[in-house]
Short mmCIF file of C-alpha atoms and ligand atoms in Angstrom, two decimals:
data_model
loop_
_atom_site.label_atom_id
_atom_site.label_comp_id
_atom_site.label_asym_id
_atom_site.label_seq_id
_atom_site.Cartn_x
_atom_site.Cartn_y
_atom_site.Cartn_z
CA MET A 30 -43.17 79.12 45.99
CA LEU A 31 -41.42 80.07 42.97
CA GLY A 32 -43.31 78.09 41.02
CA ALA A 33 -43.48 79.47 37.59
CA ALA A 34 -44.46 76.61 35.54
CA GLY A 35 -45.43 77.37 32.23
CA ALA A 36 -42.63 77.33 29.92
CA LEU A 37 -42.04 73.82 28.79
CA ILE A 38 -39.38 74.48 26.25
CA ILE A 39 -36.88 71.71 26.88
CA ALA A 40 -38.18 68.40 25.85
CA SER A 41 -39.82 67.01 28.87
CA SER A 42 -38.98 63.39 27.91
CA SER A 43 -35.69 63.87 29.78
CA LEU A 44 -37.53 64.69 32.98
CA PRO A 45 -39.03 62.25 35.47
CA ALA A 46 -42.61 61.42 34.74
CA GLN A 47 -45.10 63.34 36.91
CA HIS A 48 -48.71 62.42 36.81
CA VAL A 49 -50.12 64.33 39.72
CA HIS A 50 -53.66 64.27 38.59
CA HIS A 51 -55.79 64.64 35.60
CA ALA A 52 -57.30 67.75 34.32
CA PRO A 53 -60.64 68.65 33.12
CA ALA A 54 -61.11 68.71 29.38
CA GLN A 55 -61.65 72.50 29.17
CA PRO A 56 -59.67 74.33 31.82
CA ASP A 57 -60.73 77.78 32.54
CA THR A 58 -57.44 79.86 32.49
CA SER A 59 -59.10 82.66 34.52
CA MET A 60 -59.16 80.41 37.65
CA HIS A 61 -56.75 78.89 40.14
CA MET A 62 -55.65 75.67 38.70
CA PRO A 63 -53.63 72.95 40.26
CA MET A 64 -50.32 71.71 39.08
CA PRO A 65 -49.90 70.42 35.58
CA ASP A 66 -49.17 66.82 34.79
CA THR A 67 -45.84 67.52 33.32
CA GLN A 68 -42.65 68.84 34.77
CA PRO A 69 -41.83 72.35 33.61
CA ALA A 70 -38.44 73.37 32.47
CA VAL A 71 -37.10 76.57 30.95
CA ARG A 72 -34.42 76.98 28.42
CA GLY A 73 -31.48 78.91 29.81
CA SER A 74 -32.07 77.92 33.41
CA ALA A 75 -33.03 74.24 33.44
CA ARG A 76 -32.96 72.97 36.95
CA PRO A 77 -30.33 70.38 37.75
CA LEU A 78 -31.52 66.84 37.75
CA GLY A 79 -34.87 67.93 36.20
CA ILE A 80 -36.24 69.06 39.60
CA PRO A 81 -39.37 71.11 38.93
CA MET A 82 -39.75 74.73 39.88
CA SER A 83 -42.80 74.01 41.82
CA ARG A 84 -40.53 72.22 44.47
CA ALA A 85 -38.81 75.47 45.31
CA GLY A 86 -39.95 76.73 48.74
CA SER A 87 -38.75 79.60 50.86
CA GLY A 88 -34.97 79.95 51.03
CA THR A 89 -33.50 76.54 49.95
CA SER A 90 -36.47 74.46 51.31
CA TRP A 91 -38.51 72.03 49.30
CA LEU A 92 -42.28 71.80 48.68
CA PRO A 93 -44.02 68.78 47.18
CA ASP A 94 -43.72 68.91 43.44
CA ALA A 95 -47.44 68.99 43.16
CA ALA A 96 -47.69 72.25 45.07
CA PRO A 97 -49.73 74.94 43.13
CA MET A 98 -47.69 77.73 41.68
CA HIS A 99 -48.70 81.37 41.62
CA ALA A 100 -46.36 83.57 39.69
CA ASP A 101 -45.86 85.75 36.63
CA HIS A 102 -43.11 84.49 34.39
CA VAL A 103 -41.24 85.89 31.39
CA MET A 104 -38.05 85.02 29.44
CA ALA A 105 -35.79 87.97 28.63
CA GLY A 106 -32.36 87.65 26.98
CA GLY A 107 -31.61 84.29 28.40
CA TRP A 108 -32.88 85.26 31.82
CA GLU A 109 -35.90 83.68 33.28
CA LEU A 110 -37.77 86.24 35.40
CA MET A 111 -40.45 85.38 37.92
CA LEU A 112 -42.52 87.62 40.07
CA HIS A 113 -44.49 86.31 43.06
CA TYR A 114 -46.65 88.34 45.38
CA LEU A 115 -49.25 87.94 47.98
CA VAL A 116 -51.14 90.94 49.28
CA PHE A 117 -53.77 90.83 51.97
CA GLY A 118 -55.89 93.87 53.02
CA TYR A 119 -57.50 92.97 56.34
CA TYR A 120 -59.66 94.12 59.15
CA ASP A 121 -58.61 92.19 62.20
CA ARG A 122 -60.33 92.06 65.62
CA GLN A 123 -58.98 90.00 68.40
CA ASN A 124 -61.04 89.50 71.62
CA ASP A 125 -63.48 91.84 72.94
CA ALA A 126 -61.54 94.76 74.23
CA ASP A 127 -64.32 95.79 76.57
CA ARG A 128 -64.27 92.55 78.53
CA ALA A 129 -60.58 91.50 78.36
CA LYS A 130 -57.35 93.14 79.03
CA ARG A 131 -55.76 91.72 75.97
CA GLY A 132 -57.07 92.18 72.47
CA ASP A 133 -57.22 94.87 69.82
CA ASP A 134 -58.36 95.60 66.31
CA GLN A 135 -56.62 96.99 63.28
CA ALA A 136 -57.11 97.48 59.58
CA GLY A 137 -53.89 96.99 57.58
CA SER A 138 -52.09 94.89 54.91
CA ALA A 139 -49.92 91.86 55.21
CA ASN A 140 -47.87 91.52 52.04
CA TRP A 141 -44.72 90.53 50.27
CA ALA A 142 -43.41 90.34 46.68
CA MET A 143 -40.53 88.51 45.28
CA LEU A 144 -38.57 88.96 42.05
CA MET A 145 -36.38 86.14 40.83
CA ALA A 146 -33.96 86.02 37.89
CA SER A 147 -32.12 82.95 36.76
CA HIS A 148 -29.69 82.13 34.04
CA ALA A 149 -27.45 79.28 32.90
CA LEU A 150 -23.88 79.49 34.31
CA ALA A 151 -20.88 77.24 34.13
CA GLY A 152 -22.84 74.05 33.51
CA GLY A 153 -25.42 74.94 36.12
CA ARG A 154 -27.79 77.65 37.04
CA VAL A 155 -27.57 80.87 38.98
CA GLN A 156 -30.58 82.44 40.58
CA LEU A 157 -30.86 85.98 42.13
CA SER A 158 -33.76 86.79 44.29
CA GLY A 159 -35.19 89.80 46.06
CA MET A 160 -38.19 89.59 48.40
CA PHE A 161 -39.75 92.73 49.95
CA SER A 162 -42.60 93.62 52.24
CA ALA A 163 -44.37 96.87 52.81
CA GLU A 164 -45.56 95.67 56.28
CA PRO A 165 -43.25 98.14 58.14
CA TRP A 166 -45.71 100.73 56.98
CA THR A 167 -48.87 98.74 56.33
CA VAL A 168 -48.75 96.75 59.52
CA GLY A 169 -46.61 98.98 61.72
CA ALA A 170 -43.84 98.39 64.16
CA SER A 171 -46.15 97.02 66.77
CA GLY A 172 -47.45 94.33 64.55
CA TYR A 173 -51.01 93.23 63.92
CA PRO A 174 -53.25 92.00 66.71
CA LEU A 175 -53.13 88.14 67.13
CA LEU A 176 -54.04 86.71 70.46
CA LEU A 177 -51.38 84.75 72.23
CA GLN A 178 -48.72 85.47 69.59
CA SER A 179 -45.21 86.25 70.90
CA GLY A 180 -41.74 86.99 69.51
CA GLU A 181 -39.47 89.97 68.75
CA SER A 182 -39.69 93.24 70.51
CA ARG A 183 -40.29 97.03 70.35
CA HIS A 184 -38.76 99.78 72.54
CA GLY A 185 -37.14 97.09 74.67
CA LEU A 186 -40.44 95.28 75.45
CA PRO A 187 -41.42 91.89 74.01
CA LEU A 188 -44.29 91.98 71.57
CA HIS A 189 -47.18 89.87 72.80
CA ASP A 190 -50.70 89.25 71.39
CA ARG A 191 -49.41 90.85 68.14
CA GLN A 192 -47.48 89.39 65.26
CA HIS A 193 -44.41 91.51 64.31
CA PRO A 194 -44.33 92.95 60.80
CA HIS A 195 -41.97 91.41 58.34
CA ASP A 196 -38.98 93.49 57.31
CA LEU A 197 -38.75 95.57 54.11
CA PHE A 198 -35.95 93.26 52.94
CA MET A 199 -37.17 89.78 53.54
CA GLU A 200 -34.57 88.17 51.21
CA LEU A 201 -31.67 89.21 49.06
CA ALA A 202 -29.98 86.06 47.89
CA ALA A 203 -28.07 84.28 45.19
CA ILE A 204 -28.09 80.54 44.55
CA TYR A 205 -25.80 78.51 42.31
CA GLU A 206 -26.60 74.92 41.60
CA ARG A 207 -25.47 72.33 39.19
CA ALA A 208 -25.46 68.60 38.65
CA VAL A 209 -22.17 66.77 39.35
CA ALA A 210 -23.38 63.26 38.51
CA PRO A 211 -26.44 61.83 36.86
CA ASN A 212 -28.49 61.91 40.15
CA LEU A 213 -26.35 64.15 42.34
CA GLY A 214 -26.29 67.94 42.46
CA VAL A 215 -24.65 70.63 44.67
CA GLN A 216 -26.07 74.02 45.62
CA LEU A 217 -24.66 77.14 47.34
CA TYR A 218 -26.92 79.80 48.81
CA LEU A 219 -25.46 83.14 49.74
CA ALA A 220 -27.88 85.58 51.31
CA PRO A 221 -27.15 88.89 52.99
CA VAL A 222 -30.80 88.57 53.94
CA GLY A 223 -32.32 85.18 53.73
CA GLU A 224 -33.35 81.85 55.30
CA PRO A 225 -31.02 79.20 56.72
CA ALA A 226 -31.87 75.54 56.52
CA ILE A 227 -34.19 75.34 59.41
CA GLY A 228 -37.64 73.95 59.76
CA PRO A 229 -40.36 73.54 57.13
CA VAL A 230 -41.07 75.98 54.26
CA ALA A 231 -41.86 79.29 56.02
CA PHE A 232 -45.61 79.98 56.37
CA PRO A 233 -45.77 82.84 53.75
CA HIS A 234 -44.76 80.30 51.19
CA ARG A 235 -46.71 77.28 52.17
CA PRO A 236 -49.62 76.27 49.97
CA SER A 237 -51.40 75.10 53.11
CA ALA A 238 -51.29 78.70 54.42
CA ALA A 239 -51.75 80.53 51.23
CA ASN A 240 -55.19 81.98 52.04
CA ASP A 241 -54.46 82.81 55.62
CA PRO A 242 -53.10 86.35 56.22
CA PHE A 243 -51.89 85.59 59.77
CA ALA A 244 -48.83 83.83 61.19
CA PRO A 245 -48.95 80.59 63.36
CA LEU A 246 -48.66 81.06 67.05
CA SER A 247 -45.74 78.64 66.92
CA HIS A 248 -43.84 80.83 64.33
CA HIS A 249 -40.91 81.28 66.76
CA TRP A 250 -40.84 77.49 67.44
CA GLN A 251 -40.81 76.55 63.81
CA ASP A 252 -40.16 78.89 60.99
CA ALA A 253 -39.35 82.39 62.32
CA THR A 254 -35.78 82.27 61.08
CA HIS A 255 -36.95 82.92 57.51
CA ILE A 256 -35.50 86.44 57.71
CA THR A 257 -31.91 86.42 58.98
CA TYR A 258 -29.29 89.08 58.16
CA GLY A 259 -26.59 86.75 56.75
CA THR A 260 -26.86 83.13 55.69
CA ILE A 261 -24.55 80.76 53.85
CA THR A 262 -26.03 77.35 53.00
CA ALA A 263 -24.32 74.45 51.19
CA ALA A 264 -26.29 71.45 49.95
CA ILE A 265 -25.93 68.18 48.20
CA PHE A 266 -29.01 66.69 46.66
CA SER A 267 -30.48 64.00 44.43
CA ARG A 268 -33.90 64.03 42.85
CA THR A 269 -35.42 62.70 46.08
CA TRP A 270 -33.33 63.96 48.95
CA LYS A 271 -31.42 67.13 50.00
CA LEU A 272 -28.94 67.54 52.76
CA GLU A 273 -28.03 71.03 53.81
CA GLY A 274 -25.82 72.89 56.30
CA SER A 275 -26.04 76.58 57.15
CA ILE A 276 -24.05 79.09 59.04
CA PHE A 277 -25.97 82.36 59.77
CA ASP A 278 -26.66 85.30 61.90
CA GLY A 279 -29.18 83.83 64.42
CA ARG A 280 -30.39 87.14 65.87
CA GLU A 281 -34.00 88.05 65.15
CA PRO A 282 -34.66 91.22 63.16
CA ASP A 283 -34.82 94.33 65.37
CA GLN A 284 -37.67 96.84 65.64
CA ASP A 285 -36.26 98.95 62.73
CA ARG A 286 -37.80 97.01 59.89
CA THR A 287 -36.18 98.90 57.02
CA ASP A 288 -32.50 98.52 57.80
CA PHE A 289 -29.94 95.68 57.61
CA ASP A 290 -29.14 94.09 61.03
CA PHE A 291 -25.75 92.64 60.12
CA ARG A 292 -23.75 91.05 63.00
CA THR A 293 -21.79 87.88 62.77
CA LEU A 294 -22.52 84.42 61.48
CA ASP A 295 -22.70 82.99 65.00
CA SER A 296 -25.32 80.20 64.50
CA TYR A 297 -25.60 77.02 62.45
CA ALA A 298 -28.19 74.56 61.21
CA GLY A 299 -28.59 71.34 59.32
CA ARG A 300 -31.60 69.79 57.49
CA LEU A 301 -32.55 66.78 55.67
CA THR A 302 -35.45 66.84 53.24
CA VAL A 303 -36.88 63.91 51.38
CA ASN A 304 -39.47 64.08 48.60
CA PRO A 305 -40.37 60.41 48.08
CA SER A 306 -43.08 61.20 45.46
CA PRO A 307 -44.57 64.24 43.74
CA ARG A 308 -47.13 64.82 46.48
CA TRP A 309 -44.94 64.65 49.57
CA SER A 310 -42.07 66.52 51.18
CA VAL A 311 -40.68 65.46 54.57
CA SER A 312 -37.97 67.25 56.50
CA ALA A 313 -36.16 67.35 59.80
CA SER A 314 -33.77 70.01 61.07
CA TYR A 315 -31.66 71.10 63.95
CA ALA A 316 -30.43 74.59 64.68
CA TYR A 317 -28.23 76.25 67.22
CA LEU A 318 -29.12 79.90 67.60
CA ALA A 319 -26.37 81.64 69.52
CA SER A 320 -28.27 84.74 70.61
CA PRO A 321 -31.57 85.02 68.91
CA GLU A 322 -33.24 87.57 71.16
CA GLU A 323 -32.10 91.10 71.48
CA LEU A 324 -33.73 91.37 74.95
CA HIS A 325 -31.82 88.25 76.21
CA PRO A 326 -28.52 88.23 74.30
CA ASP A 327 -26.91 85.61 76.68
CA ASP A 328 -29.62 83.12 76.07
CA ALA A 329 -28.77 80.56 73.38
CA GLU A 330 -31.38 78.30 71.78
CA HIS A 331 -31.51 74.80 70.21
CA ARG A 332 -34.43 74.36 67.78
CA ILE A 333 -35.39 71.05 66.41
CA SER A 334 -38.20 70.40 64.00
CA ALA A 335 -39.87 67.97 61.68
CA SER A 336 -42.49 68.44 59.01
CA ILE A 337 -44.54 66.61 56.48
CA LEU A 338 -46.04 68.61 53.61
CA ASN A 339 -48.50 67.16 51.21
CA THR A 340 -50.39 68.36 48.12
CA ARG A 341 -53.04 66.14 46.59
CA PRO A 342 -55.86 66.61 44.01
CA PHE A 343 -59.25 67.40 45.35
CA GLY A 344 -62.33 66.59 43.32
CA ARG A 345 -62.14 67.28 39.60
CA ARG A 346 -60.20 70.65 39.70
CA GLY A 347 -59.35 71.34 43.25
CA GLU A 348 -56.31 70.65 45.31
CA TRP A 349 -55.56 69.93 48.94
CA SER A 350 -52.41 71.10 50.57
CA SER A 351 -51.54 70.34 54.14
CA ALA A 352 -48.68 70.60 56.58
CA LEU A 353 -47.99 68.77 59.86
CA ILE A 354 -45.18 70.38 61.80
CA TRP A 355 -43.47 69.82 65.13
CA GLY A 356 -40.99 72.31 66.44
CA ALA A 357 -39.26 72.63 69.76
CA ASN A 358 -36.98 75.11 71.44
CA GLU A 359 -34.62 74.59 74.33
CA HIS A 360 -33.22 77.81 75.88
CA SER A 361 -29.83 77.74 77.52
CA ALA A 362 -31.35 79.65 80.48
CA ASP A 363 -33.54 76.77 81.64
CA HIS A 364 -32.67 73.69 79.52
CA ARG A 365 -36.22 72.68 79.13
CA LEU A 366 -37.69 71.68 75.80
CA SER A 367 -40.78 73.65 74.91
CA HIS A 368 -42.83 72.03 72.14
CA SER A 369 -45.21 73.15 69.38
CA ALA A 370 -47.33 71.19 66.93
CA LEU A 371 -49.31 72.49 64.01
CA TYR A 372 -51.66 71.02 61.47
CA GLU A 373 -52.59 73.37 58.66
CA MET A 374 -54.55 72.85 55.45
CA ASN A 375 -55.89 74.67 52.49
CA VAL A 376 -58.55 72.83 50.46
CA ASP A 377 -59.14 74.46 47.08
CA LEU A 378 -62.60 73.00 46.32
CA ASP A 379 -62.98 73.93 42.74
CA GLY A 380 -60.50 76.60 41.70
CA ARG A 381 -62.83 79.32 43.11
CA ASN A 382 -63.68 78.34 46.65
CA ALA A 383 -61.19 77.41 49.33
CA LEU A 384 -61.55 76.36 52.91
CA PHE A 385 -58.56 76.58 55.17
CA GLY A 386 -57.70 75.80 58.79
CA ARG A 387 -54.93 75.71 61.27
CA PHE A 388 -54.78 73.86 64.53
CA GLU A 389 -51.96 74.49 66.96
CA TYR A 390 -50.46 73.52 70.28
CA VAL A 391 -47.65 75.50 71.69
CA ASN A 392 -46.10 75.79 75.12
CA LYS A 393 -45.26 79.49 76.10
CA THR A 394 -43.72 81.02 79.08
CA ALA A 395 -44.91 83.97 81.12
CA GLU A 396 -41.90 85.79 79.63
CA ASP A 397 -42.99 84.97 76.12
CA LEU A 398 -46.42 86.47 76.84
CA ALA A 399 -45.14 89.31 78.91
CA LEU A 400 -47.02 88.23 82.02
CA ASP A 401 -44.61 89.53 84.73
CA SER A 402 -46.95 88.50 87.64
CA LEU A 403 -46.76 84.91 86.57
CA ALA A 404 -43.06 84.81 86.05
CA GLY A 405 -41.46 81.33 85.76
CA ARG A 406 -44.69 79.67 84.71
CA ARG A 407 -45.45 77.92 81.50
CA PHE A 408 -48.73 77.61 79.69
CA ASP A 409 -50.16 75.05 77.31
CA ILE A 410 -52.02 77.01 74.58
CA GLY A 411 -54.26 75.64 71.92
CA SER A 412 -55.61 77.43 68.89
CA ALA A 413 -57.99 76.50 66.08
CA SER A 414 -58.59 78.84 63.15
CA VAL A 415 -60.78 78.16 60.10
CA GLY A 416 -61.42 80.37 57.10
CA TYR A 417 -62.96 80.55 53.72
CA MET A 418 -61.69 82.34 50.57
CA ARG A 419 -63.56 82.98 47.33
CA GLU A 420 -62.04 84.13 44.15
CA ILE A 421 -64.13 87.05 42.87
CA ALA A 422 -62.22 88.52 40.00
CA GLY A 423 -59.18 88.06 37.83
CA ALA A 424 -57.34 90.64 35.66
CA LEU A 425 -53.89 91.24 34.25
CA GLY A 426 -52.68 87.88 35.53
CA SER A 427 -53.86 88.53 39.14
CA SER A 428 -56.62 87.00 41.05
CA LEU A 429 -58.66 88.80 43.68
CA GLY A 430 -60.26 86.89 46.41
CA VAL A 431 -62.38 87.76 49.46
CA GLY A 432 -62.20 85.77 52.70
CA GLY A 433 -62.66 85.51 56.39
CA ARG A 434 -61.03 83.74 59.33
CA PHE A 435 -62.27 82.89 62.79
CA ALA A 436 -60.10 81.65 65.48
CA VAL A 437 -60.60 80.36 68.98
CA ALA A 438 -57.91 79.70 71.50
CA LEU A 439 -57.87 77.46 74.59
CA VAL A 440 -55.86 78.87 77.50
CA PRO A 441 -55.33 77.67 81.09
CA ARG A 442 -57.59 79.08 83.74
CA SER A 443 -54.66 81.15 85.17
CA LEU A 444 -54.81 83.27 82.00
CA THR A 445 -58.49 84.16 82.12
CA PRO A 446 -57.90 87.50 83.94
CA TYR A 447 -55.91 88.56 80.88
CA TYR A 448 -57.94 87.03 78.08
CA GLY A 449 -61.43 87.37 79.51
CA SER A 450 -62.16 83.65 79.17
CA ARG A 451 -60.63 80.29 78.57
CA THR A 452 -61.62 80.48 74.97
CA PRO A 453 -60.87 83.91 73.59
CA THR A 454 -61.65 84.49 69.98
CA GLY A 455 -60.53 86.56 67.07
CA PHE A 456 -61.71 87.13 63.50
CA ALA A 457 -60.63 88.87 60.34
CA VAL A 458 -62.10 89.67 57.06
CA PHE A 459 -59.82 90.33 54.05
CA LEU A 460 -59.15 90.77 50.38
CA ARG A 461 -56.31 88.91 48.80
CA VAL A 462 -54.45 89.63 45.59
CA ARG A 463 -51.95 87.18 44.04
CA PRO A 464 -50.92 85.94 40.58
CA GLN A 465 -53.14 83.52 38.96
CA ALA A 466 -52.09 80.01 39.24
CA MET A 467 -49.65 78.88 36.64
CA HIS A 468 -50.20 75.83 34.61
CA ALA A 469 -48.92 74.43 31.44
CA GLY A 470 -51.74 75.79 29.45
CA MET A 471 -50.91 79.38 30.23
CA ASP A 472 -50.84 81.82 27.36
CA MET A 473 -47.81 81.96 25.16
CA GLU A 474 -47.88 85.76 25.26
CA GLN A 475 -46.41 85.59 28.62
CA HIS A 476 -43.46 83.92 27.13
CA GLY A 477 -42.60 86.50 24.49
CA GLY A 478 -44.79 84.84 21.95
CA MET A 479 -42.64 81.75 21.82
CA PRO A 480 -44.64 78.63 20.97
CA MET A 481 -44.59 76.25 23.92
CA PRO A 482 -44.75 72.64 23.20
CA MET A 483 -46.65 70.91 25.85
CA GLU A 484 -47.27 67.33 26.77
CA GLY A 485 -49.54 65.68 29.18
CA GLY A 486 -53.26 65.81 29.60
CA ARG A 487 -54.37 69.28 30.59
CA GLU A 488 -52.39 71.38 28.22
CA GLN A 489 -53.57 69.56 25.09
CA ARG A 490 -56.65 71.70 24.39
CU1 CU B 515 -42.22 85.62 59.75
#
């Protein structure tokens, strides 16, 4: 996320060459555009080692450098300010409630906004970020309908077949980072609310999920720790790798989505990420969660995951982002590894039309799905969702799109009494607002009228 590119004020000759792909001769600034050829850098908060802003994912995670960036960006008194937001208004209908016990419909909004400010400090760079969601009100405490989803609770009962809302405070964090050698940097992340070094970039920030309003069914096997109430992460990194360790409060957020759930830093995690080239980011992580679930406080959890993220050009002006993720949990209660696998993609065909899809396997227990009569059993669940998004308008730096999503799940026969069939379905239609894509050709008025020397293909118009 965080990708605000635009301001190429420091001479980019000092930065590693990036030629992700070549631009059309006459880019249309009103449309979503892929990443520019050059590495952005901004005076006052240059990133150590010349690592581009586009690489910044959720928390301290890395995306491919080629990931598209959607943000508003201004310089003010030596501070670089960036605003990111993603707002979906949806109508969601899961299953046919007349035929099956499980399923529901809802109109609501999934959304988040993030404000970041960064400044030069002591030979490095400090960044403050705040990320917020209105979902406690626009989704509600019971979450939105999503067949076979599980995780977190309300009124002492596990949420099932619904995705919990995100908390009002999704992140309040400070990062300090600086180079300590020509190709070595250090980073410290302090977050009263934030994301420890676990798993891939969280789905709200993944380009491969950017047009999908809904969470993966494997969220709690892969990236659900993106909101924790207390995280400290230390990292060392070069231009191509990053090694991180975190201590954090491993408890999931509770049903009160507007408060701070501070406890103790009882959990830890480590992650290695490698970005071998501009289009790729590969990571592996391990986490120990001391007591993640409020309903089962004595149950500790080990979580291991690996991910491969890719962004590549598609056609003349499109871009194709994808994610392949494996995540597994082992609960101290039963010492069995339960696996999940996900492939997800977003293909921006031409800057206006995008196709997206997510294909998942996850092993869930009767407890996860609140199926008391099947207690002790485990279920292999598959899910395929596909969708389409079309940009229909752009104004004031925002882009409005309209889209739809259809999903079909595959469940074992033993679940048909609950879901009505072995292949229950769900669909949603939605509007989506986000900042227009940033690229080096963006208007200088967004940078206080400063002239912006550019290099590379696209921006020389
Ligand atoms: Cu989440």
